[in-house]
Coordinates of C-alpha atoms and ligand atoms in Angstrom, one line a residue:
M13 CA 0.0 0.0 0.0
K14 CA 1.2 3.5 -0.9
T15 CA 1.2 6.1 1.9
M16 CA 1.1 9.9 1.4
L17 CA 1.7 12.3 4.3
I18 CA 0.3 15.8 3.5
T19 CA 1.1 18.5 5.9
G20 CA -1.8 21.0 6.4
S21 CA -4.4 18.8 4.8
S22 CA -7.4 19.7 6.9
R23 CA -8.4 22.5 4.6
G24 CA -7.7 24.1 1.2
I25 CA -5.1 22.7 -1.3
G26 CA -4.0 20.0 1.2
A27 CA -7.5 18.7 1.8
A28 CA -8.2 18.5 -2.0
T29 CA -4.9 16.7 -2.4
A30 CA -5.9 14.2 0.4
V31 CA -9.2 13.4 -1.3
L32 CA -7.6 12.9 -4.7
A33 CA -4.7 10.9 -3.3
A34 CA -7.1 8.5 -1.7
Q35 CA -8.9 8.1 -5.0
R36 CA -5.6 7.2 -6.6
G37 CA -4.9 4.4 -4.0
F38 CA -2.8 6.1 -1.3
S39 CA -3.4 5.7 2.4
V40 CA -3.5 9.3 3.5
A41 CA -2.0 10.8 6.6
V42 CA -4.0 14.0 7.1
N43 CA -2.0 16.4 9.1
Y44 CA -3.5 19.5 10.8
N45 CA -2.5 22.1 13.3
K46 CA -5.6 23.4 15.0
N47 CA -8.8 22.5 13.1
I48 CA -9.5 19.0 14.2
E49 CA -13.1 19.2 12.9
A50 CA -12.0 20.0 9.4
A51 CA -9.4 17.2 9.5
E52 CA -11.9 14.6 10.7
N53 CA -14.3 15.7 8.0
I54 CA -11.7 15.0 5.3
V55 CA -10.9 11.7 6.9
E56 CA -14.6 10.8 6.9
K57 CA -15.0 11.9 3.3
I58 CA -12.2 9.6 2.3
K59 CA -13.4 6.7 4.3
S60 CA -17.0 7.0 3.1
T61 CA -15.8 6.2 -0.4
G62 CA -13.7 3.2 0.7
G63 CA -10.4 5.0 1.1
S64 CA -7.9 4.9 3.9
A65 CA -7.0 8.0 6.0
K66 CA -6.3 9.1 9.5
A67 CA -5.9 12.6 11.0
F68 CA -2.6 13.5 12.8
K69 CA -2.2 16.7 14.9
A70 CA 1.2 18.3 14.6
D71 CA 2.5 21.9 14.3
V72 CA 5.1 21.9 11.5
S73 CA 6.8 24.9 13.0
N74 CA 8.0 22.7 15.8
E75 CA 10.7 20.1 15.2
A76 CA 9.7 17.8 18.1
E77 CA 6.1 17.7 16.8
I78 CA 7.3 16.8 13.3
I79 CA 9.4 13.9 14.6
R80 CA 6.4 12.7 16.5
L81 CA 4.2 13.0 13.5
F82 CA 6.4 10.8 11.3
N83 CA 6.7 8.2 14.1
E84 CA 2.9 8.1 14.4
V85 CA 2.5 7.8 10.6
D86 CA 5.0 4.9 10.7
T87 CA 3.0 3.1 13.3
E88 CA -0.3 3.7 11.6
F89 CA 0.6 3.1 7.9
G90 CA 4.2 1.9 7.8
N91 CA 6.1 2.5 4.6
L92 CA 6.0 6.2 3.6
T93 CA 5.8 6.6 -0.2
C94 CA 5.2 10.3 -0.6
L95 CA 5.6 13.5 1.4
V96 CA 3.6 16.7 0.4
N97 CA 5.0 19.7 2.1
N98 CA 1.8 21.8 1.9
A99 CA 1.2 23.5 5.3
G100 CA 1.8 27.2 4.9
I101 CA 0.8 30.5 6.4
L102 CA 0.8 34.1 5.5
E103 CA 0.0 37.2 7.6
Q104 CA -1.7 40.6 7.2
Q105 CA -0.6 42.4 4.0
S106 CA 2.2 44.8 4.9
K107 CA 5.3 46.5 3.6
L108 CA 8.6 45.2 4.9
E109 CA 9.2 48.3 7.0
N110 CA 6.4 47.2 9.3
I111 CA 7.3 43.5 9.6
T112 CA 8.4 42.3 13.0
W113 CA 11.1 39.8 14.0
E114 CA 8.4 37.6 15.6
R115 CA 6.4 37.6 12.4
L116 CA 9.4 36.6 10.4
Q117 CA 10.0 33.7 12.8
R118 CA 6.4 32.5 12.5
I119 CA 6.5 32.6 8.7
F120 CA 9.9 31.0 8.2
Q121 CA 9.4 28.3 10.9
A122 CA 6.0 27.2 9.4
N123 CA 6.7 27.6 5.7
T124 CA 10.5 26.9 5.4
L125 CA 12.0 25.2 8.4
G126 CA 9.1 22.9 8.8
S127 CA 9.5 21.8 5.2
F128 CA 13.2 21.2 5.6
I129 CA 12.7 19.0 8.7
C130 CA 9.8 17.1 7.1
C131 CA 12.1 16.3 4.1
R132 CA 14.8 15.1 6.5
E133 CA 12.4 12.7 8.2
A134 CA 11.0 11.5 4.9
I135 CA 14.5 10.8 3.5
K136 CA 15.3 8.6 6.5
R137 CA 12.3 6.5 5.6
M138 CA 12.2 6.5 1.8
S139 CA 15.8 6.6 0.7
T140 CA 17.2 3.4 -0.8
K141 CA 20.4 4.3 0.9
Y142 CA 18.7 3.7 4.3
G143 CA 16.9 0.5 3.1
G144 CA 13.7 2.3 2.0
N145 CA 11.8 1.8 -1.3
G146 CA 12.3 5.3 -2.7
G147 CA 9.5 7.8 -3.1
T148 CA 8.5 11.3 -4.0
I149 CA 8.5 14.7 -2.2
I150 CA 6.3 17.5 -3.5
N151 CA 6.8 20.9 -2.1
V152 CA 4.0 23.5 -2.3
S153 CA 5.7 26.7 -3.1
S154 CA 4.0 29.8 -4.5
I155 CA 4.2 32.1 -7.5
A156 CA 5.2 34.7 -4.9
S157 CA 8.7 33.2 -5.0
R158 CA 8.9 34.6 -8.5
T159 CA 7.1 37.9 -7.9
G160 CA 8.4 38.7 -4.4
A161 CA 4.9 39.8 -3.4
P162 CA 5.8 43.5 -2.9
F163 CA 3.5 45.6 -0.7
E164 CA 1.8 42.4 0.5
Y165 CA 4.1 39.9 2.0
I166 CA 7.7 39.8 1.0
D167 CA 8.4 37.6 4.0
Y168 CA 6.0 34.9 2.7
A169 CA 7.5 35.2 -0.8
A170 CA 11.0 34.7 0.5
S171 CA 9.9 31.8 2.6
K172 CA 8.7 30.2 -0.6
G173 CA 11.9 31.3 -2.5
A174 CA 13.7 29.1 0.0
I175 CA 11.4 26.2 -0.9
D176 CA 12.3 26.6 -4.5
S177 CA 16.0 26.4 -3.7
L178 CA 15.3 23.4 -1.4
T179 CA 13.5 21.6 -4.3
I180 CA 16.4 22.2 -6.8
G181 CA 19.2 21.2 -4.4
L182 CA 17.5 18.2 -2.8
S183 CA 16.4 16.8 -6.1
K184 CA 20.0 16.5 -7.0
E185 CA 21.1 15.2 -3.6
L186 CA 18.5 12.4 -3.8
A187 CA 18.5 11.5 -7.5
E188 CA 20.5 8.4 -6.9
D189 CA 18.6 7.4 -3.7
G190 CA 15.2 6.7 -5.3
I191 CA 13.5 9.9 -4.3
R192 CA 12.3 12.5 -6.8
V193 CA 11.7 16.1 -5.4
N194 CA 9.5 18.5 -7.3
A195 CA 7.3 21.5 -6.5
V196 CA 4.0 23.1 -7.5
R197 CA 3.7 26.9 -7.5
P198 CA 0.1 27.9 -7.2
A199 CA -1.5 31.4 -7.2
F200 CA -5.0 32.8 -6.7
I201 CA -6.5 29.6 -5.5
H202 CA -9.9 29.8 -3.7
T203 CA -9.0 28.9 -0.1
D204 CA -9.1 30.4 3.4
I205 CA -5.5 31.6 3.2
H206 CA -6.5 35.0 1.7
I207 CA -8.5 35.7 4.9
S208 CA -5.2 35.5 6.9
G209 CA -3.7 38.1 4.5
G210 CA -6.6 40.5 5.5
E211 CA -8.2 40.5 2.1
P212 CA -10.7 37.6 1.6
G213 CA -11.7 39.1 -1.8
R214 CA -8.1 39.4 -3.1
I215 CA -8.8 37.0 -6.1
E216 CA -11.8 39.1 -7.2
R217 CA -9.6 42.2 -7.1
V218 CA -6.8 40.8 -9.2
K219 CA -8.9 38.6 -11.5
E220 CA -8.7 40.7 -14.6
S221 CA -4.9 40.5 -14.5
I222 CA -4.9 36.7 -14.6
P223 CA -4.8 35.5 -18.3
L224 CA -7.5 32.9 -17.6
K225 CA -9.6 35.6 -15.9
R226 CA -10.5 33.6 -12.8
G227 CA -9.1 32.1 -9.6
G228 CA -8.2 28.5 -9.4
L229 CA -9.6 25.6 -7.5
A230 CA -7.7 23.6 -4.9
S231 CA -8.6 20.5 -6.9
E232 CA -6.7 21.9 -9.9
V233 CA -3.5 22.2 -7.8
A234 CA -4.2 18.7 -6.4
E235 CA -4.1 17.3 -9.9
A236 CA -0.6 18.6 -10.5
I237 CA 0.6 17.3 -7.1
L238 CA -0.8 13.8 -7.9
W239 CA 0.9 13.8 -11.3
L240 CA 4.2 14.5 -9.6
A241 CA 3.5 11.8 -7.0
S242 CA 2.8 9.2 -9.7
E243 CA 5.0 7.1 -12.0
K244 CA 3.6 9.2 -14.8
S245 CA 6.2 11.9 -13.9
S246 CA 9.0 9.3 -13.5
Y247 CA 11.6 11.3 -15.6
S248 CA 11.0 14.6 -13.8
T249 CA 12.9 15.8 -10.7
G250 CA 13.7 19.3 -9.6
I251 CA 10.9 20.8 -11.6
F252 CA 8.1 23.3 -10.9
I253 CA 4.6 23.2 -12.1
D254 CA 3.0 26.7 -12.0
V255 CA -0.7 26.5 -11.4
T256 CA -1.5 30.2 -11.8
G257 CA -4.0 30.8 -14.6
G258 CA -1.2 31.9 -16.8
R259 CA 0.4 34.5 -14.6
Ligands
NAP3 P1 -5.4 27.2 3.9 O1 -6.7 27.0 3.2 O2 -5.2 28.4 4.8 O3 -5.0 25.9 4.7 C1 -3.8 25.8 5.4 C2 -3.7 24.4 5.9 O4 -2.4 24.4 6.6 C3 -4.7 24.0 7.0 O5 -5.0 22.7 6.9 C4 -3.9 24.3 8.3 O6 -4.4 23.5 9.4 C5 -2.5 23.9 7.9 N1 -1.5 24.6 8.7 C6 -1.3 25.9 8.9 N2 -0.2 26.1 9.8 C7 0.2 24.8 10.1 C8 1.2 24.4 11.0 N3 2.0 25.2 11.6 N4 1.3 23.0 11.1 C9 0.5 22.2 10.5 N5 -0.5 22.6 9.7 C10 -0.6 23.9 9.5 O7 -4.2 27.3 2.8 P2 -4.0 26.9 1.3 O8 -4.4 28.1 0.5 O9 -4.7 25.6 1.0 O10 -2.4 26.8 1.2 C11 -1.8 25.5 1.2 C12 -0.4 25.8 0.6 O11 -0.5 26.4 -0.7 C13 0.4 26.8 1.5 O12 1.8 26.4 1.5 C14 0.3 28.1 0.7 O13 1.4 28.9 0.9 C15 0.3 27.5 -0.7 N6 -0.2 28.5 -1.7 C16 -1.6 28.8 -1.7 C17 -2.0 29.7 -2.6 C18 -3.5 30.1 -2.7 O14 -3.8 31.0 -3.5 N7 -4.4 29.6 -1.9 C19 -1.2 30.3 -3.6 C20 0.2 30.0 -3.5 C21 0.6 29.0 -2.6 P3 -5.6 23.9 10.4 O15 -6.9 23.6 9.6 O16 -5.4 23.0 11.6 O17 -5.4 25.4 10.7

């Protein structure tokens, strides 16, 4: 049985990925931080159609909690096949001159450090060098890594820029150890994250500047992630799929 651990899969892109992964035959470890009800709803949705899933609480900005998460997933499902580093946060839109040290710590711990540590724990389990069967890592970056998100959240953009560098470097480090590392870079996806930025209607405001003239669905990002998690992408490592409506 294939097992996929998706960080932050109680809501949004992670939740859509969990549902699609179960349809494609993965047992799904649904990680959440605070919203147990949303996580349990996704698990129930998967189980109601015959899939296999379980919810695991862990804050990915905390190393000890990440280590516990991986141990619990080992116990529940065994053999990890795929890690999706999806959990991510942003904060109120702001110019850099008003961004605090504490905010930078929160953003980089959740978006960047957490992904690094999750990769480390996944490597120990999947690498053929350590007796594993190989696997895939998919990082959820953002188009902000390319644009820099000026006047909104340069901190968030930079935390995702680091994810792009991680993807490129790690793909080469692991190429001979049976693990492919790729990323998706979404933008303008209809999820709750825009509320955290202080502008729930952000997609509506920028819609006309998107070539496809609409926001995207979480399920459209999930499709790209599942392609990268499958053998169909077997000759791709270190690549980025932009899911951005053409921006
Ligand atoms: P979302 O709807 O706000 O969902 C965030 C998810 O991450 C929730 O399941 C949340 O869990 C979880 N989470 C947050 N902090 C966490 C932590 N410290 N530890 C564990 N889980 C945590 O966000 P989304 O839009 O789906 O975003 C998913 C990813 O896509 C993020 O990395 C984001 O940066 C990226 N992205 C999104 C967009 C977009 O337009 N939506 C664009 C580019 C990139 P709880 O339910 O427990 O709070």
